[in-house]
Amino acid sequence: MTTTIRQDIRDEYTRLMVSERPIDRVNSYEVLINSAFKIIADLKEHSFTTIINHDADLLFQMSVLKCHSILKLIEGINYTNPIDNTAFKHTLDPFAIWPIVRSQYEAYCAFNNLFLQHSGEPQKILYNLWVVSGLNYRQQFEVISPDLIEKSQRERENIQTTIDEIKSTELYKSFLDKEKDKIVRAIKNKEWQFCFTNNRFEYLSWKNMVQRAGVKPSFFDSTYSYLSLCTHPTNVSVFQFKEMYMDGEHYSTSLFALLMSRMITAFLIRDYCTLLPIALDSFNKLPITSQILINSLNRAFRSPEFALNNIEESV
């Protein structure tokens, strides 16, 4: 079926999707942020029937909120030193933006793997490994005050209860000792990045996670390594910093980070609306251009099946 999109919508979509002008890229990012927050607002009074879906909702909100931080950083820093009046005007710091994008990347991978790729008892085990991992890391903190000591004790009890829940599942009971040992080691090592396939749990790298989410390898194969190089004080990040401001690349590099965040946010919106039908109802009421843009980003960087609807056919 050949679809003819209204010219005004086509023009606006083209500007937001493919324009290289900085203002258009920022506007495109704002469309996704506004869409995500509209969906969040529409679900504000929604009662989640499971703790798993409630945590999925919170993870979605956490990741979307980070978009506003990126938007503020992309405005640039205006600073005048009162000591000698040395001034920086609209100076961008891409090395402050990239760690936020990396956290969104990790949040998206976790969201897709935990809440979309799995269900039933495999999901329950993976979710509980995720819970135990976080609580075990918190147990490493030294606490002194009575309130925090009491809280730490409650969390230790919660860890044991959660481990018992894992071991009480029929799936865990059905495993041979080798597979059970894998779960036990994961608990000990505070690991949770697994997928359940062929009746066994397999460890996943971040790269494997995003591939399982349907993202085309050509776009994300080396992304996590790049995000890590820009986040940590590697020598690569230092020599990039050395030449970045002399070459004027700080702005283009920051805009590239924004485009990466835009892509991840489009994936997350799509997956959130796939997980929760009530969120899809909200998506279907968004402005037409917003729906087309989110669908197009998922089609382009994943595949056509990841579009949420066929809104183009109605315009």
PDB file of C-alpha atoms in Angstrom:
ATOM      1  CA  MET A   1       0.000   0.000   0.000  1.00  0.00           C
ATOM      2  CA  THR A   2       1.380   3.396  -0.988  1.00  0.00           C
ATOM      3  CA  THR A   3       0.889   6.075   1.650  1.00  0.00           C
ATOM      4  CA  THR A   4       0.874   9.802   0.899  1.00  0.00           C
ATOM      5  CA  ILE A   5       1.726  11.863   3.969  1.00  0.00           C
ATOM      6  CA  ARG A   6       0.402  15.419   4.148  1.00  0.00           C
ATOM      7  CA  GLN A   7       3.059  17.821   2.888  1.00  0.00           C
ATOM      8  CA  ASP A   8       3.186  19.928   6.057  1.00  0.00           C
ATOM      9  CA  ILE A   9       3.710  16.806   8.174  1.00  0.00           C
ATOM     10  CA  ARG A  10       6.264  15.464   5.709  1.00  0.00           C
ATOM     11  CA  ASP A  11       8.246  18.709   5.831  1.00  0.00           C
ATOM     12  CA  GLU A  12       8.247  18.835   9.628  1.00  0.00           C
ATOM     13  CA  TYR A  13       9.163  15.170   9.888  1.00  0.00           C
ATOM     14  CA  THR A  14      12.043  15.596   7.427  1.00  0.00           C
ATOM     15  CA  ARG A  15      13.350  18.570   9.379  1.00  0.00           C
ATOM     16  CA  LEU A  16      13.289  16.633  12.652  1.00  0.00           C
ATOM     17  CA  MET A  17      14.565  13.329  11.312  1.00  0.00           C
ATOM     18  CA  VAL A  18      17.387  14.152   8.911  1.00  0.00           C
ATOM     19  CA  SER A  19      18.302  17.838   9.186  1.00  0.00           C
ATOM     20  CA  GLU A  20      21.888  18.494  10.302  1.00  0.00           C
ATOM     21  CA  ARG A  21      21.168  21.969  11.655  1.00  0.00           C
ATOM     22  CA  PRO A  22      21.824  22.035  15.413  1.00  0.00           C
ATOM     23  CA  ILE A  23      18.483  23.688  16.202  1.00  0.00           C
ATOM     24  CA  ASP A  24      16.604  20.977  14.288  1.00  0.00           C
ATOM     25  CA  ARG A  25      18.459  18.206  16.107  1.00  0.00           C
ATOM     26  CA  VAL A  26      17.644  19.798  19.442  1.00  0.00           C
ATOM     27  CA  ASN A  27      13.985  20.260  18.412  1.00  0.00           C
ATOM     28  CA  SER A  28      13.827  16.604  17.379  1.00  0.00           C
ATOM     29  CA  TYR A  29      15.156  15.584  20.790  1.00  0.00           C
ATOM     30  CA  GLU A  30      12.586  17.820  22.484  1.00  0.00           C
ATOM     31  CA  VAL A  31       9.788  16.072  20.581  1.00  0.00           C
ATOM     32  CA  LEU A  32      10.848  12.743  22.091  1.00  0.00           C
ATOM     33  CA  ILE A  33      11.193  14.218  25.585  1.00  0.00           C
ATOM     34  CA  ASN A  34       7.755  15.850  25.394  1.00  0.00           C
ATOM     35  CA  SER A  35       6.222  12.610  24.118  1.00  0.00           C
ATOM     36  CA  ALA A  36       7.780  10.550  26.908  1.00  0.00           C
ATOM     37  CA  PHE A  37       6.671  12.938  29.618  1.00  0.00           C
ATOM     38  CA  LYS A  38       3.139  13.063  28.216  1.00  0.00           C
ATOM     39  CA  ILE A  39       2.995   9.275  28.476  1.00  0.00           C
ATOM     40  CA  ILE A  40       4.363   9.438  32.040  1.00  0.00           C
ATOM     41  CA  ALA A  41       1.733  12.043  32.980  1.00  0.00           C
ATOM     42  CA  ASP A  42      -1.074   9.944  31.497  1.00  0.00           C
ATOM     43  CA  LEU A  43      -0.002   6.958  33.611  1.00  0.00           C
ATOM     44  CA  LYS A  44       0.450   8.967  36.805  1.00  0.00           C
ATOM     45  CA  GLU A  45      -2.630   7.476  38.479  1.00  0.00           C
ATOM     46  CA  HIS A  46      -2.173   3.999  37.044  1.00  0.00           C
ATOM     47  CA  SER A  47      -1.973   1.176  39.581  1.00  0.00           C
ATOM     48  CA  PHE A  48       0.553  -1.462  38.597  1.00  0.00           C
ATOM     49  CA  THR A  49      -0.512  -5.004  39.367  1.00  0.00           C
ATOM     50  CA  THR A  50       3.040  -6.329  39.855  1.00  0.00           C
ATOM     51  CA  ILE A  51       6.198  -4.973  41.446  1.00  0.00           C
ATOM     52  CA  ILE A  52       8.044  -5.947  38.256  1.00  0.00           C
ATOM     53  CA  ASN A  53       5.932  -3.647  36.079  1.00  0.00           C
ATOM     54  CA  HIS A  54       6.137  -0.908  38.696  1.00  0.00           C
ATOM     55  CA  ASP A  55       9.929  -1.076  38.618  1.00  0.00           C
ATOM     56  CA  ALA A  56       9.822  -1.043  34.813  1.00  0.00           C
ATOM     57  CA  ASP A  57       7.829   2.184  35.012  1.00  0.00           C
ATOM     58  CA  LEU A  58      10.333   3.735  37.423  1.00  0.00           C
ATOM     59  CA  LEU A  59      13.289   2.725  35.246  1.00  0.00           C
ATOM     60  CA  PHE A  60      11.555   4.350  32.274  1.00  0.00           C
ATOM     61  CA  GLN A  61      11.039   7.572  34.232  1.00  0.00           C
ATOM     62  CA  MET A  62      14.655   7.625  35.447  1.00  0.00           C
ATOM     63  CA  SER A  63      16.021   7.303  31.928  1.00  0.00           C
ATOM     64  CA  VAL A  64      13.696   9.901  30.426  1.00  0.00           C
ATOM     65  CA  LEU A  65      14.489  12.431  33.147  1.00  0.00           C
ATOM     66  CA  LYS A  66      18.153  12.260  32.153  1.00  0.00           C
ATOM     67  CA  CYS A  67      17.170  13.723  28.765  1.00  0.00           C
ATOM     68  CA  HIS A  68      16.533  17.054  30.475  1.00  0.00           C
ATOM     69  CA  SER A  69      20.050  17.034  31.907  1.00  0.00           C
ATOM     70  CA  ILE A  70      21.451  16.470  28.429  1.00  0.00           C
ATOM     71  CA  LEU A  71      19.284  19.264  27.076  1.00  0.00           C
ATOM     72  CA  LYS A  72      20.670  21.689  29.672  1.00  0.00           C
ATOM     73  CA  LEU A  73      24.256  20.640  28.988  1.00  0.00           C
ATOM     74  CA  ILE A  74      23.776  21.105  25.236  1.00  0.00           C
ATOM     75  CA  GLU A  75      22.966  24.767  25.925  1.00  0.00           C
ATOM     76  CA  GLY A  76      26.604  25.238  26.884  1.00  0.00           C
ATOM     77  CA  ILE A  77      28.391  26.750  29.865  1.00  0.00           C
ATOM     78  CA  ASN A  78      28.611  30.486  30.401  1.00  0.00           C
ATOM     79  CA  TYR A  79      31.172  31.270  33.070  1.00  0.00           C
ATOM     80  CA  THR A  80      33.228  34.273  34.119  1.00  0.00           C
ATOM     81  CA  ASN A  81      35.982  33.858  36.686  1.00  0.00           C
ATOM     82  CA  PRO A  82      35.648  36.701  39.252  1.00  0.00           C
ATOM     83  CA  ILE A  83      39.374  36.554  39.968  1.00  0.00           C
ATOM     84  CA  ASP A  84      40.603  37.687  36.563  1.00  0.00           C
ATOM     85  CA  ASN A  85      37.400  37.926  34.470  1.00  0.00           C
ATOM     86  CA  THR A  86      38.463  35.049  32.234  1.00  0.00           C
ATOM     87  CA  ALA A  87      35.280  34.054  30.421  1.00  0.00           C
ATOM     88  CA  PHE A  88      33.840  30.982  28.740  1.00  0.00           C
ATOM     89  CA  LYS A  89      30.888  31.674  26.459  1.00  0.00           C
ATOM     90  CA  HIS A  90      28.604  28.848  25.361  1.00  0.00           C
ATOM     91  CA  THR A  91      31.275  26.219  25.945  1.00  0.00           C
ATOM     92  CA  LEU A  92      30.102  22.638  25.639  1.00  0.00           C
ATOM     93  CA  ASP A  93      31.461  19.728  27.655  1.00  0.00           C
ATOM     94  CA  PRO A  94      30.740  16.487  25.760  1.00  0.00           C
ATOM     95  CA  PHE A  95      32.560  14.505  28.454  1.00  0.00           C
ATOM     96  CA  ALA A  96      29.792  15.505  30.862  1.00  0.00           C
ATOM     97  CA  ILE A  97      27.112  14.397  28.374  1.00  0.00           C
ATOM     98  CA  TRP A  98      28.519  11.010  27.374  1.00  0.00           C
ATOM     99  CA  PRO A  99      28.284   9.449  30.882  1.00  0.00           C
ATOM    100  CA  ILE A 100      24.576  10.316  30.933  1.00  0.00           C
ATOM    101  CA  VAL A 101      24.085   8.709  27.528  1.00  0.00           C
ATOM    102  CA  ARG A 102      25.937   5.633  28.755  1.00  0.00           C
ATOM    103  CA  SER A 103      23.626   5.369  31.769  1.00  0.00           C
ATOM    104  CA  GLN A 104      20.628   5.609  29.404  1.00  0.00           C
ATOM    105  CA  TYR A 105      22.144   2.887  27.219  1.00  0.00           C
ATOM    106  CA  GLU A 106      22.518   0.585  30.241  1.00  0.00           C
ATOM    107  CA  ALA A 107      19.020   1.421  31.504  1.00  0.00           C
ATOM    108  CA  TYR A 108      17.554   0.623  28.107  1.00  0.00           C
ATOM    109  CA  CYS A 109      19.390  -2.702  27.895  1.00  0.00           C
ATOM    110  CA  ALA A 110      18.177  -3.641  31.370  1.00  0.00           C
ATOM    111  CA  PHE A 111      14.609  -2.576  30.565  1.00  0.00           C
ATOM    112  CA  ASN A 112      14.403  -4.563  27.346  1.00  0.00           C
ATOM    113  CA  ASN A 113      16.068  -7.690  28.737  1.00  0.00           C
ATOM    114  CA  LEU A 114      14.281  -7.840  32.075  1.00  0.00           C
ATOM    115  CA  PHE A 115      10.813  -6.678  31.114  1.00  0.00           C
ATOM    116  CA  LEU A 116      10.322  -7.490  27.415  1.00  0.00           C
ATOM    117  CA  GLN A 117      12.576 -10.419  26.584  1.00  0.00           C
ATOM    118  CA  HIS A 118      11.403 -12.575  29.482  1.00  0.00           C
ATOM    119  CA  SER A 119       8.211 -13.531  31.265  1.00  0.00           C
ATOM    120  CA  GLY A 120       7.013 -16.067  33.814  1.00  0.00           C
ATOM    121  CA  GLU A 121       9.555 -17.829  35.993  1.00  0.00           C
ATOM    122  CA  PRO A 122      12.618 -16.923  33.861  1.00  0.00           C
ATOM    123  CA  GLN A 123      11.694 -13.267  34.318  1.00  0.00           C
ATOM    124  CA  LYS A 124      11.118 -13.792  38.029  1.00  0.00           C
ATOM    125  CA  ILE A 125      14.583 -15.301  38.451  1.00  0.00           C
ATOM    126  CA  LEU A 126      16.302 -12.585  36.391  1.00  0.00           C
ATOM    127  CA  TYR A 127      14.404  -9.809  38.142  1.00  0.00           C
ATOM    128  CA  ASN A 128      15.301 -11.232  41.543  1.00  0.00           C
ATOM    129  CA  LEU A 129      18.972 -11.524  40.536  1.00  0.00           C
ATOM    130  CA  TRP A 130      18.786  -7.824  39.618  1.00  0.00           C
ATOM    131  CA  VAL A 131      17.271  -7.020  43.023  1.00  0.00           C
ATOM    132  CA  VAL A 132      19.818  -9.102  44.957  1.00  0.00           C
ATOM    133  CA  SER A 133      22.721  -7.590  43.005  1.00  0.00           C
ATOM    134  CA  GLY A 134      21.711  -4.054  43.929  1.00  0.00           C
ATOM    135  CA  LEU A 135      21.073  -4.883  47.574  1.00  0.00           C
ATOM    136  CA  ASN A 136      24.358  -6.760  47.896  1.00  0.00           C
ATOM    137  CA  TYR A 137      26.266  -3.760  46.549  1.00  0.00           C
ATOM    138  CA  ARG A 138      24.533  -1.582  49.148  1.00  0.00           C
ATOM    139  CA  GLN A 139      25.653  -3.975  51.889  1.00  0.00           C
ATOM    140  CA  GLN A 140      29.244  -2.912  51.193  1.00  0.00           C
ATOM    141  CA  PHE A 141      28.586   0.545  52.627  1.00  0.00           C
ATOM    142  CA  GLU A 142      29.633   1.113  56.224  1.00  0.00           C
ATOM    143  CA  VAL A 143      26.757   2.339  58.368  1.00  0.00           C
ATOM    144  CA  ILE A 144      26.962   3.908  61.794  1.00  0.00           C
ATOM    145  CA  SER A 145      23.646   5.510  62.737  1.00  0.00           C
ATOM    146  CA  PRO A 146      20.985   3.267  64.347  1.00  0.00           C
ATOM    147  CA  ASP A 147      18.496   4.005  61.549  1.00  0.00           C
ATOM    148  CA  LEU A 148      20.910   2.943  58.837  1.00  0.00           C
ATOM    149  CA  ILE A 149      22.016  -0.125  60.781  1.00  0.00           C
ATOM    150  CA  GLU A 150      18.372  -1.175  61.076  1.00  0.00           C
ATOM    151  CA  LYS A 151      17.822  -0.499  57.371  1.00  0.00           C
ATOM    152  CA  SER A 152      20.887  -2.549  56.446  1.00  0.00           C
ATOM    153  CA  GLN A 153      19.573  -5.434  58.537  1.00  0.00           C
ATOM    154  CA  ARG A 154      16.181  -5.281  56.783  1.00  0.00           C
ATOM    155  CA  GLU A 155      17.931  -5.359  53.426  1.00  0.00           C
ATOM    156  CA  ARG A 156      19.981  -8.414  54.455  1.00  0.00           C
ATOM    157  CA  GLU A 157      16.709 -10.145  55.311  1.00  0.00           C
ATOM    158  CA  ASN A 158      15.258  -9.020  51.988  1.00  0.00           C
ATOM    159  CA  ILE A 159      18.267 -10.490  50.169  1.00  0.00           C
ATOM    160  CA  GLN A 160      17.737 -13.874  51.780  1.00  0.00           C
ATOM    161  CA  THR A 161      13.982 -13.779  51.092  1.00  0.00           C
ATOM    162  CA  THR A 162      14.630 -12.950  47.447  1.00  0.00           C
ATOM    163  CA  ILE A 163      17.198 -15.743  47.097  1.00  0.00           C
ATOM    164  CA  ASP A 164      14.650 -18.135  48.610  1.00  0.00           C
ATOM    165  CA  GLU A 165      12.116 -16.979  46.005  1.00  0.00           C
ATOM    166  CA  ILE A 166      14.557 -17.811  43.219  1.00  0.00           C
ATOM    167  CA  LYS A 167      15.241 -21.264  44.607  1.00  0.00           C
ATOM    168  CA  SER A 168      11.551 -21.976  45.193  1.00  0.00           C
ATOM    169  CA  THR A 169      10.615 -21.604  41.523  1.00  0.00           C
ATOM    170  CA  GLU A 170       9.812 -24.790  39.635  1.00  0.00           C
ATOM    171  CA  LEU A 171      12.278 -23.719  36.961  1.00  0.00           C
ATOM    172  CA  TYR A 172      15.190 -23.557  39.406  1.00  0.00           C
ATOM    173  CA  LYS A 173      14.177 -26.880  40.942  1.00  0.00           C
ATOM    174  CA  SER A 174      14.183 -28.476  37.492  1.00  0.00           C
ATOM    175  CA  PHE A 175      17.792 -27.489  36.774  1.00  0.00           C
ATOM    176  CA  LEU A 176      20.723 -29.843  36.968  1.00  0.00           C
ATOM    177  CA  ASP A 177      23.351 -28.921  39.561  1.00  0.00           C
ATOM    178  CA  LYS A 178      25.528 -27.245  36.927  1.00  0.00           C
ATOM    179  CA  GLU A 179      22.780 -24.777  36.051  1.00  0.00           C
ATOM    180  CA  LYS A 180      21.888 -24.215  39.708  1.00  0.00           C
ATOM    181  CA  ASP A 181      25.549 -23.455  40.439  1.00  0.00           C
ATOM    182  CA  LYS A 182      25.471 -20.790  37.733  1.00  0.00           C
ATOM    183  CA  ILE A 183      22.666 -18.997  39.590  1.00  0.00           C
ATOM    184  CA  VAL A 184      24.451 -19.373  42.928  1.00  0.00           C
ATOM    185  CA  ARG A 185      27.647 -17.882  41.463  1.00  0.00           C
ATOM    186  CA  ALA A 186      25.658 -15.033  39.953  1.00  0.00           C
ATOM    187  CA  ILE A 187      24.269 -14.197  43.388  1.00  0.00           C
ATOM    188  CA  LYS A 188      27.733 -14.342  44.939  1.00  0.00           C
ATOM    189  CA  ASN A 189      29.259 -12.174  42.203  1.00  0.00           C
ATOM    190  CA  LYS A 190      26.343  -9.706  42.188  1.00  0.00           C
ATOM    191  CA  GLU A 191      25.552 -10.516  38.549  1.00  0.00           C
ATOM    192  CA  TRP A 192      22.200 -10.231  36.806  1.00  0.00           C
ATOM    193  CA  GLN A 193      22.978  -9.772  33.081  1.00  0.00           C
ATOM    194  CA  PHE A 194      21.624 -13.084  31.794  1.00  0.00           C
ATOM    195  CA  CYS A 195      19.139 -14.276  29.238  1.00  0.00           C
ATOM    196  CA  PHE A 196      17.164 -17.508  29.383  1.00  0.00           C
ATOM    197  CA  THR A 197      17.490 -19.493  26.172  1.00  0.00           C
ATOM    198  CA  ASN A 198      17.436 -23.197  25.337  1.00  0.00           C
ATOM    199  CA  ASN A 199      16.389 -23.926  28.916  1.00  0.00           C
ATOM    200  CA  ARG A 200      19.509 -22.370  30.411  1.00  0.00           C
ATOM    201  CA  PHE A 201      20.782 -18.994  31.552  1.00  0.00           C
ATOM    202  CA  GLU A 202      23.547 -17.371  29.523  1.00  0.00           C
ATOM    203  CA  TYR A 203      25.554 -14.307  30.515  1.00  0.00           C
ATOM    204  CA  LEU A 204      25.070 -11.248  28.296  1.00  0.00           C
ATOM    205  CA  SER A 205      27.396  -8.353  27.577  1.00  0.00           C
ATOM    206  CA  TRP A 206      25.840  -4.917  27.053  1.00  0.00           C
ATOM    207  CA  LYS A 207      26.508  -5.371  23.337  1.00  0.00           C
ATOM    208  CA  ASN A 208      24.632  -8.692  23.335  1.00  0.00           C
ATOM    209  CA  MET A 209      21.736  -7.123  25.202  1.00  0.00           C
ATOM    210  CA  VAL A 210      21.215  -4.346  22.693  1.00  0.00           C
ATOM    211  CA  GLN A 211      21.463  -6.821  19.817  1.00  0.00           C
ATOM    212  CA  ARG A 212      18.759  -8.966  21.411  1.00  0.00           C
ATOM    213  CA  ALA A 213      16.630  -5.814  21.533  1.00  0.00           C
ATOM    214  CA  GLY A 214      16.698  -5.797  17.745  1.00  0.00           C
ATOM    215  CA  VAL A 215      19.091  -2.877  17.256  1.00  0.00           C
ATOM    216  CA  LYS A 216      21.069  -3.219  14.030  1.00  0.00           C
ATOM    217  CA  PRO A 217      24.712  -4.149  14.758  1.00  0.00           C
ATOM    218  CA  SER A 218      26.015  -1.560  12.305  1.00  0.00           C
ATOM    219  CA  PHE A 219      24.776   1.206  14.614  1.00  0.00           C
ATOM    220  CA  PHE A 220      25.610  -0.137  18.057  1.00  0.00           C
ATOM    221  CA  ASP A 221      28.407  -2.680  17.685  1.00  0.00           C
ATOM    222  CA  SER A 222      31.104  -0.440  19.189  1.00  0.00           C
ATOM    223  CA  THR A 223      28.875   2.057  20.947  1.00  0.00           C
ATOM    224  CA  TYR A 224      29.329   0.834  24.508  1.00  0.00           C
ATOM    225  CA  SER A 225      33.119   0.789  24.196  1.00  0.00           C
ATOM    226  CA  TYR A 226      33.038   4.343  22.876  1.00  0.00           C
ATOM    227  CA  LEU A 227      30.721   5.466  25.692  1.00  0.00           C
ATOM    228  CA  SER A 228      33.061   3.892  28.231  1.00  0.00           C
ATOM    229  CA  LEU A 229      36.157   5.511  26.717  1.00  0.00           C
ATOM    230  CA  CYS A 230      34.460   8.896  26.956  1.00  0.00           C
ATOM    231  CA  THR A 231      33.191   8.264  30.489  1.00  0.00           C
ATOM    232  CA  HIS A 232      36.373   7.006  32.152  1.00  0.00           C
ATOM    233  CA  PRO A 233      39.690   8.934  32.441  1.00  0.00           C
ATOM    234  CA  THR A 234      41.274   6.933  29.640  1.00  0.00           C
ATOM    235  CA  ASN A 235      44.203   8.222  27.644  1.00  0.00           C
ATOM    236  CA  VAL A 236      41.894   8.260  24.624  1.00  0.00           C
ATOM    237  CA  SER A 237      39.545  10.695  26.359  1.00  0.00           C
ATOM    238  CA  VAL A 238      42.488  12.882  27.344  1.00  0.00           C
ATOM    239  CA  PHE A 239      43.940  13.209  23.847  1.00  0.00           C
ATOM    240  CA  GLN A 240      40.440  13.768  22.445  1.00  0.00           C
ATOM    241  CA  PHE A 241      40.016  16.573  24.953  1.00  0.00           C
ATOM    242  CA  LYS A 242      43.411  18.041  24.005  1.00  0.00           C
ATOM    243  CA  GLU A 243      42.386  18.772  20.422  1.00  0.00           C
ATOM    244  CA  MET A 244      38.623  19.076  20.758  1.00  0.00           C
ATOM    245  CA  TYR A 245      38.401  22.779  21.550  1.00  0.00           C
ATOM    246  CA  MET A 246      41.168  23.781  19.155  1.00  0.00           C
ATOM    247  CA  ASP A 247      39.342  22.063  16.301  1.00  0.00           C
ATOM    248  CA  GLY A 248      35.901  23.224  17.371  1.00  0.00           C
ATOM    249  CA  GLU A 249      34.720  19.629  17.643  1.00  0.00           C
ATOM    250  CA  HIS A 250      33.192  20.039  21.096  1.00  0.00           C
ATOM    251  CA  TYR A 251      29.891  21.145  19.577  1.00  0.00           C
ATOM    252  CA  SER A 252      29.612  18.437  16.916  1.00  0.00           C
ATOM    253  CA  THR A 253      30.644  15.787  19.449  1.00  0.00           C
ATOM    254  CA  SER A 254      27.990  16.993  21.879  1.00  0.00           C
ATOM    255  CA  LEU A 255      25.344  16.918  19.158  1.00  0.00           C
ATOM    256  CA  PHE A 256      26.377  13.373  18.282  1.00  0.00           C
ATOM    257  CA  ALA A 257      25.848  12.399  21.933  1.00  0.00           C
ATOM    258  CA  LEU A 258      22.413  13.996  21.772  1.00  0.00           C
ATOM    259  CA  LEU A 259      21.552  11.942  18.670  1.00  0.00           C
ATOM    260  CA  MET A 260      22.622   8.772  20.462  1.00  0.00           C
ATOM    261  CA  SER A 261      20.375   9.657  23.384  1.00  0.00           C
ATOM    262  CA  ARG A 262      17.533  10.418  20.966  1.00  0.00           C
ATOM    263  CA  MET A 263      17.873   6.961  19.431  1.00  0.00           C
ATOM    264  CA  ILE A 264      17.943   5.207  22.806  1.00  0.00           C
ATOM    265  CA  THR A 265      14.952   7.215  24.049  1.00  0.00           C
ATOM    266  CA  ALA A 266      12.933   6.290  20.944  1.00  0.00           C
ATOM    267  CA  PHE A 267      13.705   2.606  21.580  1.00  0.00           C
ATOM    268  CA  LEU A 268      12.702   2.958  25.227  1.00  0.00           C
ATOM    269  CA  ILE A 269       9.401   4.690  24.432  1.00  0.00           C
ATOM    270  CA  ARG A 270       8.546   1.941  21.962  1.00  0.00           C
ATOM    271  CA  ASP A 271       9.372  -0.841  24.428  1.00  0.00           C
ATOM    272  CA  TYR A 272       7.523   0.840  27.296  1.00  0.00           C
ATOM    273  CA  CYS A 273       4.403   1.145  25.148  1.00  0.00           C
ATOM    274  CA  THR A 274       4.770  -2.490  24.057  1.00  0.00           C
ATOM    275  CA  LEU A 275       5.000  -3.612  27.669  1.00  0.00           C
ATOM    276  CA  LEU A 276       2.013  -1.580  28.882  1.00  0.00           C
ATOM    277  CA  PRO A 277      -1.118  -1.325  26.690  1.00  0.00           C
ATOM    278  CA  ILE A 278      -2.252   1.757  28.614  1.00  0.00           C
ATOM    279  CA  ALA A 279       0.976   3.497  27.580  1.00  0.00           C
ATOM    280  CA  LEU A 280       0.298   2.561  23.948  1.00  0.00           C
ATOM    281  CA  ASP A 281      -3.111   4.219  24.253  1.00  0.00           C
ATOM    282  CA  SER A 282      -1.314   7.374  25.338  1.00  0.00           C
ATOM    283  CA  PHE A 283       1.186   7.097  22.477  1.00  0.00           C
ATOM    284  CA  ASN A 284      -1.631   6.844  19.938  1.00  0.00           C
ATOM    285  CA  LYS A 285      -2.940  10.224  21.120  1.00  0.00           C
ATOM    286  CA  LEU A 286       0.366  12.063  20.704  1.00  0.00           C
ATOM    287  CA  PRO A 287       0.788  14.632  17.900  1.00  0.00           C
ATOM    288  CA  ILE A 288       1.063  12.892  14.540  1.00  0.00           C
ATOM    289  CA  THR A 289       4.616  14.095  13.899  1.00  0.00           C
ATOM    290  CA  SER A 290       5.720  12.727  17.280  1.00  0.00           C
ATOM    291  CA  GLN A 291       4.314   9.292  16.512  1.00  0.00           C
ATOM    292  CA  ILE A 292       5.878   9.205  13.056  1.00  0.00           C
ATOM    293  CA  LEU A 293       9.271  10.304  14.374  1.00  0.00           C
ATOM    294  CA  ILE A 294       9.378   7.645  17.111  1.00  0.00           C
ATOM    295  CA  ASN A 295       8.192   4.961  14.704  1.00  0.00           C
ATOM    296  CA  SER A 296      10.756   6.011  12.093  1.00  0.00           C
ATOM    297  CA  LEU A 297      13.696   5.893  14.510  1.00  0.00           C
ATOM    298  CA  ASN A 298      12.708   2.369  15.508  1.00  0.00           C
ATOM    299  CA  ARG A 299      12.236   1.312  11.890  1.00  0.00           C
ATOM    300  CA  ALA A 300      15.542   2.822  10.788  1.00  0.00           C
ATOM    301  CA  PHE A 301      17.769   1.517  13.576  1.00  0.00           C
ATOM    302  CA  ARG A 302      15.914  -1.715  14.401  1.00  0.00           C
ATOM    303  CA  SER A 303      13.439  -2.949  11.762  1.00  0.00           C
ATOM    304  CA  PRO A 304       9.911  -2.146  10.462  1.00  0.00           C
ATOM    305  CA  GLU A 305       8.275  -4.536  12.934  1.00  0.00           C
ATOM    306  CA  PHE A 306       9.275  -2.229  15.807  1.00  0.00           C
ATOM    307  CA  ALA A 307       6.888   0.539  14.761  1.00  0.00           C
ATOM    308  CA  LEU A 308       4.069   0.960  17.260  1.00  0.00           C
ATOM    309  CA  ASN A 309       1.334   1.717  14.721  1.00  0.00           C
ATOM    310  CA  ASN A 310       0.674   2.694  11.118  1.00  0.00           C
ATOM    311  CA  ILE A 311      -0.152   6.344  11.751  1.00  0.00           C
ATOM    312  CA  GLU A 312       1.297   7.310   8.348  1.00  0.00           C
ATOM    313  CA  GLU A 313      -1.648   5.631   6.634  1.00  0.00           C
ATOM    314  CA  SER A 314      -4.115   8.050   8.232  1.00  0.00           C
ATOM    315  CA  VAL A 315      -2.421  11.247   7.033  1.00  0.00           C
TER     316      VAL A 315
END
